[in-house]
Short mmCIF file of C-alpha atoms in Angstrom, two decimals:
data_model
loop_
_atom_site.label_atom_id
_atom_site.label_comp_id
_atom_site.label_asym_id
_atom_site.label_seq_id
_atom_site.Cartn_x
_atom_site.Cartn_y
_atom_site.Cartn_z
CA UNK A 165 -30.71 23.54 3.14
CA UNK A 166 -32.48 20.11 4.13
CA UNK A 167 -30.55 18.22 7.43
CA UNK A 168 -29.55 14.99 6.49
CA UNK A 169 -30.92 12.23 8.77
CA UNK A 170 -27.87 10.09 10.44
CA UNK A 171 -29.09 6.97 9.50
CA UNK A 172 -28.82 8.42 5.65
CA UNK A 173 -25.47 9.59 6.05
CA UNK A 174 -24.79 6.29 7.56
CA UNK A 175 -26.22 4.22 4.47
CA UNK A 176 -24.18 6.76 2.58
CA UNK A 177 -20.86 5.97 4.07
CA UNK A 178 -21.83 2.29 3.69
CA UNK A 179 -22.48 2.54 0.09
CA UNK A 180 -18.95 4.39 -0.83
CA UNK A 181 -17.18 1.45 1.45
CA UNK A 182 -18.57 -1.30 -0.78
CA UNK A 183 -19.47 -0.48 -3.83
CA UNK A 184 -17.21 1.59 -5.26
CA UNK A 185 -15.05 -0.56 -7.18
CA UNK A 186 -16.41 -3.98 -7.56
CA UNK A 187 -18.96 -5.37 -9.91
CA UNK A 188 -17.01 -3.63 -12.97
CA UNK A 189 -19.55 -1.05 -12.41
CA UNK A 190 -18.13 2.59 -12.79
CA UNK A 191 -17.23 4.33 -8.95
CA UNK A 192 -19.59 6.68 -7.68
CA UNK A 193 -16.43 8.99 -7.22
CA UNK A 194 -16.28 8.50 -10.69
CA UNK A 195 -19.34 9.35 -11.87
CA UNK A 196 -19.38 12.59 -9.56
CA UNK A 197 -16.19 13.60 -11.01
CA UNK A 198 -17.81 13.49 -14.49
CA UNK A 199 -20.56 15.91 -13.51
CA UNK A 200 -18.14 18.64 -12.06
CA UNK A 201 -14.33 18.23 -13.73
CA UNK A 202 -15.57 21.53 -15.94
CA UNK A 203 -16.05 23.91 -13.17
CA UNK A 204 -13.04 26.28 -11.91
CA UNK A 205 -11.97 27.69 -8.74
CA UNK A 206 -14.90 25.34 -7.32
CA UNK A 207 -16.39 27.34 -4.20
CA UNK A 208 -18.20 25.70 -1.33
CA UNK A 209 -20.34 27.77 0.71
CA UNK A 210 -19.95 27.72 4.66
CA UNK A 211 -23.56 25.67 5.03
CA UNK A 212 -21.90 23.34 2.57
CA UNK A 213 -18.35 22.86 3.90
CA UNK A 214 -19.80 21.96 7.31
CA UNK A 215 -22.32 19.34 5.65
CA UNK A 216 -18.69 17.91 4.21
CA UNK A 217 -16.84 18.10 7.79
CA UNK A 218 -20.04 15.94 9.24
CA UNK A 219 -19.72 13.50 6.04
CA UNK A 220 -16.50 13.00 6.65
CA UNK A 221 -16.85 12.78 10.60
CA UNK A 222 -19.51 10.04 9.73
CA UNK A 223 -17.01 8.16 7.43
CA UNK A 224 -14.37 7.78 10.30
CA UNK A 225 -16.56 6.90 13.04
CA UNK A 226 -18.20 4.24 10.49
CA UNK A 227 -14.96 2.37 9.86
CA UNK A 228 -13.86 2.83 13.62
CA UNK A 229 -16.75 0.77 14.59
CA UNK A 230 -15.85 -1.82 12.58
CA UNK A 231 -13.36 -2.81 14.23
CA UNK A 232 -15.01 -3.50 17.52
CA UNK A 233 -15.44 -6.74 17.15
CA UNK A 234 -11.35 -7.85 17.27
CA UNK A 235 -9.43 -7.64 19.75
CA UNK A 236 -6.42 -6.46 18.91
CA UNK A 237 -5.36 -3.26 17.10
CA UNK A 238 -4.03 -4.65 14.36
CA UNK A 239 -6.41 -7.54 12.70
CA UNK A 240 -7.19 -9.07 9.15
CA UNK A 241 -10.42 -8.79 7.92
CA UNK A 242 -11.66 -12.06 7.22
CA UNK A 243 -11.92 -13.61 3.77
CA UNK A 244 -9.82 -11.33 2.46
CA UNK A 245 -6.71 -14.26 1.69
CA UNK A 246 -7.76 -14.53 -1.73
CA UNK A 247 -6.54 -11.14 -1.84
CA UNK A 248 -7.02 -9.44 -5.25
CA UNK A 249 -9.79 -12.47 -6.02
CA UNK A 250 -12.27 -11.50 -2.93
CA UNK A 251 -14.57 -9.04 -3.89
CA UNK A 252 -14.10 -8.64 0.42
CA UNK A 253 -10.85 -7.72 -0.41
CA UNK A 254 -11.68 -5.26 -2.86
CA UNK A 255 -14.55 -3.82 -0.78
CA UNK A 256 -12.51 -3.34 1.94
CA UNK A 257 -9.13 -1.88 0.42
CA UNK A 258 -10.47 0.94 -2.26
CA UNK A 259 -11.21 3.66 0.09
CA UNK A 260 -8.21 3.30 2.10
CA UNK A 261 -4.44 4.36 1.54
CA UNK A 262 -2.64 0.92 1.19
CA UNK A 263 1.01 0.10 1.52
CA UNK A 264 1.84 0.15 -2.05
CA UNK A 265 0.83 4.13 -2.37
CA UNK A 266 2.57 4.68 0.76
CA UNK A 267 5.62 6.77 -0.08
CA UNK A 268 2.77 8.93 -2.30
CA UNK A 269 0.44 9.79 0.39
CA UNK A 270 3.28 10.39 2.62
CA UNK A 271 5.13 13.13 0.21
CA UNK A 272 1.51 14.80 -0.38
CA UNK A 273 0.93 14.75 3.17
CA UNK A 274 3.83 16.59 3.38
CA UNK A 275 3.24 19.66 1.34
CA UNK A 276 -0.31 19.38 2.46
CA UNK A 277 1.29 21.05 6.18
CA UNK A 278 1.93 23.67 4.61
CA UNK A 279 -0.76 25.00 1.52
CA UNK A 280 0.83 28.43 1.27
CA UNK A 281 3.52 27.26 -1.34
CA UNK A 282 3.35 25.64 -4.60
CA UNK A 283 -0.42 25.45 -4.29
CA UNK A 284 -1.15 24.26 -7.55
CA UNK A 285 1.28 21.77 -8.27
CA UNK A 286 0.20 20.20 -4.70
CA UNK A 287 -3.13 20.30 -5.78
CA UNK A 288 -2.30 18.21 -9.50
CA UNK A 289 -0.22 15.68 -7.37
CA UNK A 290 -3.43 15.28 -4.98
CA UNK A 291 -5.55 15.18 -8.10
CA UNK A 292 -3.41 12.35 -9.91
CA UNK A 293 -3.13 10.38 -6.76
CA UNK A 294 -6.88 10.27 -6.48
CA UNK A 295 -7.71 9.95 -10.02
CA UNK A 296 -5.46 6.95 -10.28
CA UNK A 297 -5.82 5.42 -6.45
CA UNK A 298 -9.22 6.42 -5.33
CA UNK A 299 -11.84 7.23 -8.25
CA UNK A 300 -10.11 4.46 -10.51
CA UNK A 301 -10.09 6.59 -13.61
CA UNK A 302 -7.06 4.81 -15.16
CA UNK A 303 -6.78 1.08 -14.13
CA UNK A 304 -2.97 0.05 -13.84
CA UNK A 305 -1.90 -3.04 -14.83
CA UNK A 306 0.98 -4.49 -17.08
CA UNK A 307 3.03 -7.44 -18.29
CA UNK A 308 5.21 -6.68 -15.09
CA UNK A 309 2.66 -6.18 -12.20
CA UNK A 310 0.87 -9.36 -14.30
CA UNK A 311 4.05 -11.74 -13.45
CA UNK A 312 4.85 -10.49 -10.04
CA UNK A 313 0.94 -11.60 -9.35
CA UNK A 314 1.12 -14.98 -11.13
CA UNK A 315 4.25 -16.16 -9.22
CA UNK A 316 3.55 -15.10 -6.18
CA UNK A 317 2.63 -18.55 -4.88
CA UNK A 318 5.46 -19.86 -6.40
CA UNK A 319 8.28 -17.39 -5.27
CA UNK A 320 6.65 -17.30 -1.66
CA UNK A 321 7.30 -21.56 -2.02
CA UNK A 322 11.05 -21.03 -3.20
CA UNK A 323 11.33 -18.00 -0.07
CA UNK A 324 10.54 -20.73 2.28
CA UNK A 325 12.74 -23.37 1.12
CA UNK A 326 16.02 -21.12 1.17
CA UNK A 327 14.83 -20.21 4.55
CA UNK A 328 14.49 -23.78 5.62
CA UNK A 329 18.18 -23.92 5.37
CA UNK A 330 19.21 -21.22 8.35
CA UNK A 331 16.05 -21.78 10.19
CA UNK A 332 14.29 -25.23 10.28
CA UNK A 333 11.29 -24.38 12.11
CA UNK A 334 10.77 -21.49 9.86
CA UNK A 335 6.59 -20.67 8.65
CA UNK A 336 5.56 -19.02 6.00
CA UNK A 337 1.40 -18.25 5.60
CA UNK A 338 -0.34 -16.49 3.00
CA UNK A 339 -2.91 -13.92 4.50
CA UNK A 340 -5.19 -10.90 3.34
CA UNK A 341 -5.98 -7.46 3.95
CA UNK A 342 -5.02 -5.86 7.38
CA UNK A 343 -6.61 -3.07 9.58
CA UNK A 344 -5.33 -1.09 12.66
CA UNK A 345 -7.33 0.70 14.72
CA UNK A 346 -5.52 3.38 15.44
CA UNK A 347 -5.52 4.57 12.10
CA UNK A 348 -8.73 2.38 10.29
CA UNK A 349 -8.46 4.76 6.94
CA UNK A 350 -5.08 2.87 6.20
CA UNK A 351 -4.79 -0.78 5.43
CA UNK A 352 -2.20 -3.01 4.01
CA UNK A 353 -1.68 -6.76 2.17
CA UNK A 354 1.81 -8.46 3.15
CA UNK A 355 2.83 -11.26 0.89
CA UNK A 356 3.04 -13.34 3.84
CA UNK A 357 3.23 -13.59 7.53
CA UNK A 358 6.11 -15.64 8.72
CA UNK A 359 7.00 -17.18 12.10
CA UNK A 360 11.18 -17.62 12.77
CA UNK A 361 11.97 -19.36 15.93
CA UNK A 362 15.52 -17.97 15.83
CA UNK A 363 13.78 -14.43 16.19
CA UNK A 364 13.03 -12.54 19.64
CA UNK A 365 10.11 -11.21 17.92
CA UNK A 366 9.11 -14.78 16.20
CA UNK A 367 6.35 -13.25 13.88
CA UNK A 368 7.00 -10.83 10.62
CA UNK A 369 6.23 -10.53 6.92
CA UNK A 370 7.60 -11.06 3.83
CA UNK A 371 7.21 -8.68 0.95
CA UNK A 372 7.80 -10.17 -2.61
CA UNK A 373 9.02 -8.56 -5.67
CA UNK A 374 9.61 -10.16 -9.29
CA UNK A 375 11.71 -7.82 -11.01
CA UNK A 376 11.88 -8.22 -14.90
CA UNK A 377 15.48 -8.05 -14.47
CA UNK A 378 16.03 -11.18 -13.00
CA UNK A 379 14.26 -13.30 -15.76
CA UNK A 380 17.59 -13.23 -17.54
CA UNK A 381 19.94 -13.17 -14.86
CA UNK A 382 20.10 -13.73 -10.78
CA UNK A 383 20.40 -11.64 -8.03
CA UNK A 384 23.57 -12.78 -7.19
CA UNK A 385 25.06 -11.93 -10.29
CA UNK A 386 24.12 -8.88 -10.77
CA UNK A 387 27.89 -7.17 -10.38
CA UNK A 388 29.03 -10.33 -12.45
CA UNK A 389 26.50 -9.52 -15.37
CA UNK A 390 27.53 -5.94 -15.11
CA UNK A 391 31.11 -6.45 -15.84
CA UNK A 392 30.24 -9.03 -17.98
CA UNK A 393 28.08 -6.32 -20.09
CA UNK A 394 25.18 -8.64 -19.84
CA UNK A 395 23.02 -5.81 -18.08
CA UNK A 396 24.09 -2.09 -18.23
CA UNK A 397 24.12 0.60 -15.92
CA UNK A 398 20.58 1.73 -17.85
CA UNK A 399 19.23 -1.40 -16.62
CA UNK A 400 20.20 -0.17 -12.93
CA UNK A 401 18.98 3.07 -13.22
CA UNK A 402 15.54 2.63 -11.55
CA UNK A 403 16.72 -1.02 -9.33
CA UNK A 404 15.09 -0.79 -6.49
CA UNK A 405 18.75 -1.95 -4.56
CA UNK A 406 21.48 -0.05 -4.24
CA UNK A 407 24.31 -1.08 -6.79
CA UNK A 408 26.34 -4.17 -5.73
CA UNK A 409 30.34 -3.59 -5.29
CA UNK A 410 31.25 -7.42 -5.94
CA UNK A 411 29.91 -10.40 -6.63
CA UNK A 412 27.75 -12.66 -4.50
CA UNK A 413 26.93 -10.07 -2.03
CA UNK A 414 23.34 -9.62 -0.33
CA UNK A 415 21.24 -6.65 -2.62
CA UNK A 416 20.29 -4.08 -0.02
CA UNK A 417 16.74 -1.94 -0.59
CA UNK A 418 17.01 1.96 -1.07
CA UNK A 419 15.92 3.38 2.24
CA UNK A 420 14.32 5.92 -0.16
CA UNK A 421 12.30 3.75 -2.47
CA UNK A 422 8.74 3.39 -2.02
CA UNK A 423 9.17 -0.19 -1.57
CA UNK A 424 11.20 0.68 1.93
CA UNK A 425 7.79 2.67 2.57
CA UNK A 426 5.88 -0.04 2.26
CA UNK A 427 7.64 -2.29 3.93
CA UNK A 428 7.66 -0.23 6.82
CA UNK A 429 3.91 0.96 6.10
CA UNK A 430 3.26 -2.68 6.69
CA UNK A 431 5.32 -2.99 9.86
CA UNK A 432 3.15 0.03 10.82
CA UNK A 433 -0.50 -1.63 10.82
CA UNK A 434 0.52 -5.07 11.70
CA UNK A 435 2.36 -4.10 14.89
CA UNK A 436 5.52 -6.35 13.78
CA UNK A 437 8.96 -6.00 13.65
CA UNK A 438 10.27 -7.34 10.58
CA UNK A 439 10.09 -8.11 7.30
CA UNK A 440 12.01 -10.07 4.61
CA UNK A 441 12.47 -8.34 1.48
CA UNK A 442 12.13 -11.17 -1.68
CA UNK A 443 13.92 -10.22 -4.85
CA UNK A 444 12.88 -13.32 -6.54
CA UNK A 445 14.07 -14.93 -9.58
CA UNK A 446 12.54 -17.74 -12.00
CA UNK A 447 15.55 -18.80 -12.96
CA UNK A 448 17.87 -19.18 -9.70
CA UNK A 449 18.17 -18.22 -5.53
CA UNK A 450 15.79 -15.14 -4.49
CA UNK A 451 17.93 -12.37 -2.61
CA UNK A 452 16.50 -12.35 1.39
CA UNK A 453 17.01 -9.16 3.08
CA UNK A 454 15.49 -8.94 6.75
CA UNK A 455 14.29 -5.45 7.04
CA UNK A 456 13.87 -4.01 11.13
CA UNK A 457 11.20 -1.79 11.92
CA UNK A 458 12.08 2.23 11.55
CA UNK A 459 10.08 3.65 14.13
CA UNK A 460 11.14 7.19 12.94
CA UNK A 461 9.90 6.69 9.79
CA UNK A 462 7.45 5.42 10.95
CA UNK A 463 5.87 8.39 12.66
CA UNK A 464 6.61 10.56 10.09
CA UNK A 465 5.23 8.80 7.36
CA UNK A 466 1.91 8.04 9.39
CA UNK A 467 1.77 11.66 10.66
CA UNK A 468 1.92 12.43 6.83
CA UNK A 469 -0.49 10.36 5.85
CA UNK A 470 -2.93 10.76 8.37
CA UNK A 471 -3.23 14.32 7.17
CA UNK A 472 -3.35 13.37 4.16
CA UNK A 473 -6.16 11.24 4.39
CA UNK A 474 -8.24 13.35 6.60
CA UNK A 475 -8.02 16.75 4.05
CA UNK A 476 -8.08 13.95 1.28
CA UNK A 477 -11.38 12.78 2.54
CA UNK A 478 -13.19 16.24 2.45
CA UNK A 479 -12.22 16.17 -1.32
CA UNK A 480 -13.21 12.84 -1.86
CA UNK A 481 -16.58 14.18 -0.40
CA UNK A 482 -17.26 17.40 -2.45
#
């Protein structure tokens, strides 16, 4: 079989970084996926799986290196505010595991320790995550995801303002898409970073959520509107909080939601030590809930992923 030059391998790796997903042009993953979803028990030949190995050896050492020029570990990538309107954004986010897929690549991670059980529903769970995550072969978007991205802006405004009230000196700016590099194949986009003077640690995040439940009613109300029979139990049933024992008490996230994941996912590549958790409402007060970093999680989850993202990338590779 014909050796690959580096510099082709290189120009390779570059091409998969940035032009996967932008353009509205189909992925390449895509379009390789298309050529070879027919075949069964796929078998790679030893010649071939160590051509894959040096791929993927190439593809870490290529986003290593860019971050040489910061630094820090942890850095944004610049031009990236815009966030989901910079193509740099883009470019930079789709081949990486972000925050919001956290709890996912941490649960396949998981069972991928361990490929001696339940081999082929670990394999459909690694196929769905990259179908929908990596090779983009079923956009996700809806009313919901649409609202939380129109009032961002606005909710991050009405964070700050409550805020004001228990710390004056409180700041609150919008920023893009972060990198650490200790682990460069991950990547996140907080809401927010925020600076509190009242804090030891002054600078954290703020992660926003616009739940459609709190269109009709507020977060403070929540026990209220349940006795009331405004909301149900059914409406509850997949809250991100735990359920509220009286009224006008502070909604606390699930330690076992994947929102808690990304939170701390996010804690994880910045290097900070908080974040405040926005449950925000058009129609009254957000709920604020200052989340501490879990470093026990936290090397779980990254050990998990990390694996994850290193067998994930041989597949990614063919």
């Amino acid at each position: 079989m014909r050796q690959v030059p580096y510099d082709a391998k290189k120009e390779f790796v570059n091409d998969l970084k940035y032009h996967g997903l932008t353009g509205g042009k189909s992925s390449m993953w895509k379009s390789l996926l298309n050529s070879i979803i027919t075949y069964d028990n796929y078998a790679l030949d030893e010649e071939r799986k160590i051509m894959l190995q040096d791929l993927t050896w190439s593809f870490f050492t290529n986003i290593r290196s860019d971050g040489s020029k910061f630094k820090t570990n942890a850095y944004m990538i610049p031009g990236t505010e815009p966030q989901s309107e910079s193509e740099q954004w883009k470019s930079s986010r789709w081949f990486r595991v972000t925050a919001s897929t956290a709890k996912q690549a941490h649960n396949l991670g998981g069972l991928l320790v361990d490929t001696t059980t339940h081999i082929d529903s670990t394999y459909r769970k690694l196929y769905n995550y990259l179908a929908y995550h990596v090779w983009n072969l079923h956009p996700f978007s809806t009313s919901d995801t649409a609202y939380g991205i129109d009032n961002e802006d606005r909710a991050r405004t009405d964070y700050h303002d409550v805020m004001l009230n228990s710390s004056p000196g409180i700041k609150v700016l919008k920023t893009g898409f972060w990198v650490n590099k200790l682990w460069p194949e991950l990547g996140c986009s907080p809401d927010g970073i925020v600076y509190d003077p009242n804090e030891s640690n002054k600078y954290g995040l703020v992660e926003i959520k616009c739940p459609k439940l709190f269109k009709k009613i507020v977060p403070a109300d929540v026990f209220k509107s349940l006795e009331q029979k405004v909301i149900t139990n059914k409406d509850l049933y997949t809250a991100c909080f735990s359920r509220p024992t009286s009224n006008d008490i502070k909604l606390e996230l699930k330690t076992t939601h994947g929102y808690y994941f990304q939170i701390q996912f996010q804690l994880a590549i910045t290097g900070l030590n908080w974040c405040d958790f926005v449950l925000w409402s058009n129609i009254g007060k957000p709920n604020i809930e200052r989340i501490y970093r879990d470093d026990q999680l936290i090397v779980t989850m990254i050990g998990n992923i990390t694996n994850f993202v290193e067998k994930c990338n041989r597949t990614r590779n063919f």
